Coordinates of C-alpha atoms and ligand atoms in Angstrom, one line a residue:
X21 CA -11.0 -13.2 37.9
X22 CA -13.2 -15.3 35.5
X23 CA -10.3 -17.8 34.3
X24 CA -6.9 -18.7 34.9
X25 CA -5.8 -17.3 31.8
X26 CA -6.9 -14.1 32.4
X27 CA -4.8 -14.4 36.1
X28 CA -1.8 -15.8 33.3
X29 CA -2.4 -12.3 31.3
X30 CA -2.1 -9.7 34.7
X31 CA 0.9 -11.7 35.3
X32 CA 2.4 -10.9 31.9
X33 CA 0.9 -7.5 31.6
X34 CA 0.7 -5.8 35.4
X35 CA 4.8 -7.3 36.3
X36 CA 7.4 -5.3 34.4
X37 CA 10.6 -6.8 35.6
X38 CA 14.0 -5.9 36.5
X39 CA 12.8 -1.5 36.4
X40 CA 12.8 -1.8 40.1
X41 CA 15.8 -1.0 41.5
X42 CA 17.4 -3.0 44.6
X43 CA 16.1 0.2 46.8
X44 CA 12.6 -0.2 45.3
X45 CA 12.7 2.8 43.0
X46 CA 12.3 2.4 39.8
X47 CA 15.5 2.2 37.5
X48 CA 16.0 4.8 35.4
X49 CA 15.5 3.9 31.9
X50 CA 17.3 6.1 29.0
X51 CA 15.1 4.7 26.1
X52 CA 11.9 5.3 28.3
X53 CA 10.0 8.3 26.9
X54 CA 8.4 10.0 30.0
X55 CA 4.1 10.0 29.3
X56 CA 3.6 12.9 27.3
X57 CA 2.4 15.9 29.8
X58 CA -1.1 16.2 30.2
X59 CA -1.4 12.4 29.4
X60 CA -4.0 10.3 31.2
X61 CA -1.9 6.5 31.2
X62 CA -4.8 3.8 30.6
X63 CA -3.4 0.6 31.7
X64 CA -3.2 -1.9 29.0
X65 CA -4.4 -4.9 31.0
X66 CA -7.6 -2.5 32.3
X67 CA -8.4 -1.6 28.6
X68 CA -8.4 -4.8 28.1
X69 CA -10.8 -6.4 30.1
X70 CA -13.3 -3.3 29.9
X71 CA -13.2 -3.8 25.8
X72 CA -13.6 -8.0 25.8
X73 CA -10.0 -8.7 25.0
X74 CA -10.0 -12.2 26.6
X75 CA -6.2 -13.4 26.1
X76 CA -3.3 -11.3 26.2
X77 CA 0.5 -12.2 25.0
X78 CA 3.6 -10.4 25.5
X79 CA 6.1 -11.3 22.7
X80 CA 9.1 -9.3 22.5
X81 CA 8.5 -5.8 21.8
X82 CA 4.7 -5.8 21.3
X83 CA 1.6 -7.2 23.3
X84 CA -0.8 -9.0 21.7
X85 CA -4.6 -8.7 22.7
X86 CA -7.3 -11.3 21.2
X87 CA -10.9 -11.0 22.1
X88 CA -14.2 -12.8 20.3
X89 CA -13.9 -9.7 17.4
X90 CA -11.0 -8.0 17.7
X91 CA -7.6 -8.4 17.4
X92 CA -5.1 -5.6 18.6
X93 CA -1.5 -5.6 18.4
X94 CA 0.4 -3.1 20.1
X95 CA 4.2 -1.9 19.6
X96 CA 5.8 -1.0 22.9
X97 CA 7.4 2.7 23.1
X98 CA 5.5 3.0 19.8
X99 CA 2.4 5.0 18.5
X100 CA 2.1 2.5 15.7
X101 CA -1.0 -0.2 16.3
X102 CA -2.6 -3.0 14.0
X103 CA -6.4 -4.0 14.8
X104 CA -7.7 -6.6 12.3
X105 CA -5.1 -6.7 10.3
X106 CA -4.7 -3.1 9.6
X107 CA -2.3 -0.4 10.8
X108 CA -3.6 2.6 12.7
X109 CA -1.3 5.8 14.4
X110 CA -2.4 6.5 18.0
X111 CA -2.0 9.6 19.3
X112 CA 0.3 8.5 22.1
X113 CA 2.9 5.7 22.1
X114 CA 2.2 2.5 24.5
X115 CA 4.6 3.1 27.2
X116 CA 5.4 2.4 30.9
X117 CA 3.9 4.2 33.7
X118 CA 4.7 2.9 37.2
X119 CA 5.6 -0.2 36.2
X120 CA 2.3 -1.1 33.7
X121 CA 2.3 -0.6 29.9
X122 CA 0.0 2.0 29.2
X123 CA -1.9 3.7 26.5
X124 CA -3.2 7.3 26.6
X125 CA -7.4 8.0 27.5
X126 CA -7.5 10.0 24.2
X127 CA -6.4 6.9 22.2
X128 CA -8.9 4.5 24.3
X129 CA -11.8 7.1 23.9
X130 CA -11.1 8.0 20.4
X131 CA -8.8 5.7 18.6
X132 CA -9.9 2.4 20.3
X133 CA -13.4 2.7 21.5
X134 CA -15.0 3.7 17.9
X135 CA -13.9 0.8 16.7
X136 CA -14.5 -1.7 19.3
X137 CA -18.2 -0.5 19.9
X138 CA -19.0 1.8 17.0
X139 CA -22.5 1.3 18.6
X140 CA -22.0 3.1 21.6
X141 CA -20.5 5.9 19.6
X142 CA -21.9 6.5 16.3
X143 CA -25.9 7.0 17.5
X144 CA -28.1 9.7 16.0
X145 CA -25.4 9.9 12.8
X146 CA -27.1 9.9 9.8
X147 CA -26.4 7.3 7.2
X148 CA -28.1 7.8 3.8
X149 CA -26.6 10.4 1.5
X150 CA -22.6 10.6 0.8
X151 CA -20.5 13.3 -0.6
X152 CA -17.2 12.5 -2.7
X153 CA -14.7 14.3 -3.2
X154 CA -12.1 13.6 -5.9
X155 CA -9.0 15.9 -5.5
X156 CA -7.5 18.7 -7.2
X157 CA -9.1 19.8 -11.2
X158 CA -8.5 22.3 -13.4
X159 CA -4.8 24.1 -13.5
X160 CA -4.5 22.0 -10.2
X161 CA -3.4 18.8 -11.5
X162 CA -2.3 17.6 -8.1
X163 CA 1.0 14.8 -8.1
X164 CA 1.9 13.0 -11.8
X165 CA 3.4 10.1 -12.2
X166 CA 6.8 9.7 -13.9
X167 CA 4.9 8.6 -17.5
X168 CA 2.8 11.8 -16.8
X169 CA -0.5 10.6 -15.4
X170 CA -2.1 13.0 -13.6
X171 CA -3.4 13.1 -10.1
X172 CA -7.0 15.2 -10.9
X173 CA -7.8 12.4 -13.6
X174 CA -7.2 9.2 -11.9
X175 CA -9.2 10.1 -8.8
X176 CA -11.8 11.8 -11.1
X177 CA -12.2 8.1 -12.6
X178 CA -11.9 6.3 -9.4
X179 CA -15.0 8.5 -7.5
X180 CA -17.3 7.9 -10.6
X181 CA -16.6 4.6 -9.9
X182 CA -17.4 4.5 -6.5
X183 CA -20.3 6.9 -6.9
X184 CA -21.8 3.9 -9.1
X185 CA -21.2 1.2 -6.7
X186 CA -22.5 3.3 -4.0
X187 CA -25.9 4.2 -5.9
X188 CA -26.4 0.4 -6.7
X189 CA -26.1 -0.1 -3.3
X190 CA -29.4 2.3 -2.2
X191 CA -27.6 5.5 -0.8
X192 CA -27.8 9.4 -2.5
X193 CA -24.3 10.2 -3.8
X194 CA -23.0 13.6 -4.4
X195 CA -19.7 14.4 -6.4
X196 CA -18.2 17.9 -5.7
X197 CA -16.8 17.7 -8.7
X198 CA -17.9 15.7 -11.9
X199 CA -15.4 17.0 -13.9
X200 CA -12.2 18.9 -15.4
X201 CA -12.7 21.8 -13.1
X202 CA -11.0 23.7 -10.3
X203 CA -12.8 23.8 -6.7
X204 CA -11.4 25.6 -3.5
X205 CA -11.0 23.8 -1.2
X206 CA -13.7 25.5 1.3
X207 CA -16.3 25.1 -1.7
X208 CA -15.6 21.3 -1.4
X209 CA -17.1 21.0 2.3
X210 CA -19.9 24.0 1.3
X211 CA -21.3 21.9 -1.1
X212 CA -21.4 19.0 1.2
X213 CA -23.2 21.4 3.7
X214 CA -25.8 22.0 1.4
X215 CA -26.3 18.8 0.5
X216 CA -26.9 17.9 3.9
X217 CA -24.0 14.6 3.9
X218 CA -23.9 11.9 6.3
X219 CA -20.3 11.1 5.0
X220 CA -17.6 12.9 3.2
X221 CA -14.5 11.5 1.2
X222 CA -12.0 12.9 -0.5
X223 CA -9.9 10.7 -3.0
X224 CA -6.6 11.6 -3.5
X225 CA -3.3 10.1 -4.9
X226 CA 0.0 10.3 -3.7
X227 CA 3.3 11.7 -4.2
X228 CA 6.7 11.2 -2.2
X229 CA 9.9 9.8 -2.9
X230 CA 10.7 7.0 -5.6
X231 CA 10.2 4.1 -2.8
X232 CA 7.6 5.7 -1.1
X233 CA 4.0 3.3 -1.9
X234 CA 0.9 2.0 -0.4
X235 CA -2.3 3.5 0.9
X236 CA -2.8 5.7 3.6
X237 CA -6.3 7.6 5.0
X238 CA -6.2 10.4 7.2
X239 CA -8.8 12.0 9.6
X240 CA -8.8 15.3 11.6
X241 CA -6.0 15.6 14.5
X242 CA -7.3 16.1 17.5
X243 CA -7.1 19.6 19.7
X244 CA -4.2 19.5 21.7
X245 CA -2.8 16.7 19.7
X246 CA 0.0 16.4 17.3
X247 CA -0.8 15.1 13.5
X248 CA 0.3 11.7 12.5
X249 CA 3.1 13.1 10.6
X250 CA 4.7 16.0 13.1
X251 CA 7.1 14.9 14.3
X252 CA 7.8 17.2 17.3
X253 CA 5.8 17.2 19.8
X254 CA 5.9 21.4 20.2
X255 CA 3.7 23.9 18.9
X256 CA 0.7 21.4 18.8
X257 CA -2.4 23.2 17.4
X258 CA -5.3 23.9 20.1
X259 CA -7.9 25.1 17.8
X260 CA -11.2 22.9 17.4
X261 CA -12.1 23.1 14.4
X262 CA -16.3 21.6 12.9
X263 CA -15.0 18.4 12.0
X264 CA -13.5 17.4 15.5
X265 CA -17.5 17.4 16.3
X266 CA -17.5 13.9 14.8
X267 CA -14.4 12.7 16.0
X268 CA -15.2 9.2 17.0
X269 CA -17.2 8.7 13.9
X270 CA -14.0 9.5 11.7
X271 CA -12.3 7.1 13.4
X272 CA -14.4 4.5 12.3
X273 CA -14.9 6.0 8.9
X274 CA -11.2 6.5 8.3
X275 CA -10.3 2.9 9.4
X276 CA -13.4 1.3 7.6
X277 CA -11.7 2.8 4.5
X278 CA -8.5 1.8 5.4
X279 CA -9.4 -1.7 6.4
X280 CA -10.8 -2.2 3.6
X281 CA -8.4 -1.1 1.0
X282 CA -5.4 -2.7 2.7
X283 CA -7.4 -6.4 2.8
X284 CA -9.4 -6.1 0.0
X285 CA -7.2 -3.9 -2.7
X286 CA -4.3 -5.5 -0.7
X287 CA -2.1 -2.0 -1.1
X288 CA 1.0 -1.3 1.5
X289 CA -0.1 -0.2 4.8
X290 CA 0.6 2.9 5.8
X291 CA -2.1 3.2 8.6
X292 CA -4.6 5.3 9.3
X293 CA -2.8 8.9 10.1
X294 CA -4.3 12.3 11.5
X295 CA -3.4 15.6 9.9
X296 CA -5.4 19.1 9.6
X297 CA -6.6 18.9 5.9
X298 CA -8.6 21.9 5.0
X299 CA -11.5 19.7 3.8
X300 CA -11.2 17.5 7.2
X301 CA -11.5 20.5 9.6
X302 CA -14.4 22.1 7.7
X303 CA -16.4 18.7 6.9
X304 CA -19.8 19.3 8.3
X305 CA -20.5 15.6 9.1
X306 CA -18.0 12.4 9.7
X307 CA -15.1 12.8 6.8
X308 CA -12.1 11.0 5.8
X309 CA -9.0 11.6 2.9
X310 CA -7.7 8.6 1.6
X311 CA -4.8 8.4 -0.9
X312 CA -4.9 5.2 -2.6
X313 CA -1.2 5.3 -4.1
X314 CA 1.7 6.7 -4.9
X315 CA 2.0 8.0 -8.3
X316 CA 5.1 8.7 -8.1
X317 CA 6.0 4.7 -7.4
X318 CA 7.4 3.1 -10.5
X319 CA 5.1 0.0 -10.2
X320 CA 2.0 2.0 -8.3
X321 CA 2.5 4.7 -10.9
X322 CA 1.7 2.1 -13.6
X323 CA -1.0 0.3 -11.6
X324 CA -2.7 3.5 -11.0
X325 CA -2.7 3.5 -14.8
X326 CA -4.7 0.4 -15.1
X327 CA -8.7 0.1 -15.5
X328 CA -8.3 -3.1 -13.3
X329 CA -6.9 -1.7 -10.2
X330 CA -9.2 1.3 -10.2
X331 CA -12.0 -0.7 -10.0
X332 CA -10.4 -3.0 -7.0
X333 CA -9.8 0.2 -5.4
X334 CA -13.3 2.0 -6.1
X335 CA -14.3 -1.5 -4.9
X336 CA -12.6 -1.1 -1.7
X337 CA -13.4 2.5 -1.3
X338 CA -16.9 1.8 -1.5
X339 CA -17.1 -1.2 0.6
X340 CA -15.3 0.6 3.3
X341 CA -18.2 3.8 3.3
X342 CA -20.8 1.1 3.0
X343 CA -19.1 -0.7 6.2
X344 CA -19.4 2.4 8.0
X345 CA -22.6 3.7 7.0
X346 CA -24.3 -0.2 8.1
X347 CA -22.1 0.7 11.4
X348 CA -24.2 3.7 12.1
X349 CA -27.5 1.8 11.1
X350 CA -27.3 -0.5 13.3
X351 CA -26.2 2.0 16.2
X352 CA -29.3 3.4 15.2
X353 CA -31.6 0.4 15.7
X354 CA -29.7 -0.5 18.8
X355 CA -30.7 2.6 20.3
X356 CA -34.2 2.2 19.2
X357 CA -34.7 -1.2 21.0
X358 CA -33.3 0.2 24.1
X359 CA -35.5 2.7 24.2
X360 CA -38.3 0.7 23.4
X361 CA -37.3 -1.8 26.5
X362 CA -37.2 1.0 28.4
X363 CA -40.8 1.9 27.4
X364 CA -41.6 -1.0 27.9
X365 CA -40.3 -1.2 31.7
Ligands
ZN12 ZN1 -4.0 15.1 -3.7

């Protein structure tokens, strides 16, 4: 117990009134979802003080944690999460277990933890060359927007963009595709094999209803673990595919990205999902898949459109690789001074 508001926070966080019943058993609780089986509960308030979150507030249906970094806000009986001010889907929802909140080990190991101390976890990653990715070519024009703007071209014109701002900034940049032309998708990741990438982004633009807009990036689900978007928690894919090697380095790829298109293009946030991409699962290094808009969006159709907001989104797409690619540099040098100490000792 270092302070008294940390003794203030276990009060708030450990007590979870009135679900004790007057015989001492807990209540039962229709609107409870019962821990998902095979979940390992994390206690909120002990994830807290292992990861430096100093001050913890309970407000109505979310807990707050605040720490010298970080800022987490999590949404009870949800799966929904916002660290720095942008929106990422755990793979379990915060709920109660014997009367704490609690989060799932998976989504402290890797959905929390990569980017809390991307030290620990991105060592021996490397952190010079960088594949893109832009989606779709050829016959494939991927979504078009209602004034016919196709998906292939803008994200053609957005990766050249980013390829530029990339090379100015001292890394090796690859495009698997440079232009008009149709790629499978398992030539996509072979080329980024051969090229030996450290990171690999696809750019892609989206589609979905007439209201649907903002940005949303997407790394590899994990084994045993249901994508963002699947709804049902049956029939969950087992298979590990390459790309879960890298797992904890997506995470911090994917949200880098993220973090940095919803702050700095300032785009909707849809949050950081998992799915089982083709290019994700075959990625021989960390990857993410980010869809900077929705083409189909009356306004983000025309925006898409604009010159100006493909360069604040190359912008963004290329400060979020470089954020993740100084991540892993300094993992690296970290690493090297603790082995020199312990030379030294
Ligand atoms: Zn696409």
């Amino acid at each position: 117990m270092r302070n008294l508001s940390f003794l203030f926070y276990l009060l708030l966080v450990c007590g979870v009134p009135q679900l004790a019943s007057a015989s001492g058993r807990r209540a039962p609780d229709p609107a409870e979802p019962a821990l998902r089986p095979g979940m390992v509960p994390v206690p909120v308030k002990d994830f807290a003080k292992q990861y430096g979150f100093t001050q913890v507030k309970v407000e109505n249906d979310r807990i707050l944690l605040k720490g010298r970094l970080h800022e987490l806000e999590l949404e009870k009986y949800s799966r929904r999460a916002i660290l720095n001010g942008a929106m990422l889907w755990l793979n379990d929802p915060m709920v109660i277990h014997n009367r704490l909140w609690v989060v799932s080990e998976t989504d402290v190991n890797l959905s929390f933890k990569p980017l809390i101390v991307p030290t620990e976890v991105l060592q021996g990653r490397g952190h010079q060359v960088v594949v893109l990715d832009a989606g779709h070519g050829g016959a494939d024009s991927g979504a078009v927007s209602p004034a016919g703007l196709q998906e292939k071209a803008v994200v053609l014109d957005i990766t050249r963009r980013v390829r530029s701002e990339l090379i100015s900034r001292g890394y090796r940049v690859f495009l698997t595709r440079h232009d008009d032309s149709f790629l499978e998708l398992d030539e996509r990741t072979r080329r980024a094999r051969n090229w030996k990438a450290d990171v690999f982004v696809s750019i892609h633009a989206n589609s979905g209803n007439a209201s649907a807009r903002g940005t949303e990036t997407f790394v590899l689900a994990l084994p045993g673990h249901r994508s963002t978007n699947q709804s049902s928690p049956s029939a969950v894919p087992t298979d590990t595919f390459p790309g879960n090697a890298y797992n904890q380095a997506n995470m911090n790829l994917g949200f880098s990205l993220h973090h940095s298109l919803v702050t700095k293009a300032n785009l909707n946030d849809r949050g950081v999902r998992r799915a089982r991409f083709a290019v994700l699962k075959d990625a021989p290094c960390p990857a993410a898949l980010v869809e900077v808009g929705f083409l189909s969006h009356p306004d983000e159709g025309l925006n898409l459109a604009r010159p100006a907001h493909r360069v604040r989104l190359a912008h963004s797409i290329a400060n979020g690789i470089d954020l993740y690619l100084r991540a892993v540099k300094k993992a690296a040098m970290n690493a090297q001074v603790q082995a020199n100490e312990r030379g030294g000792s």
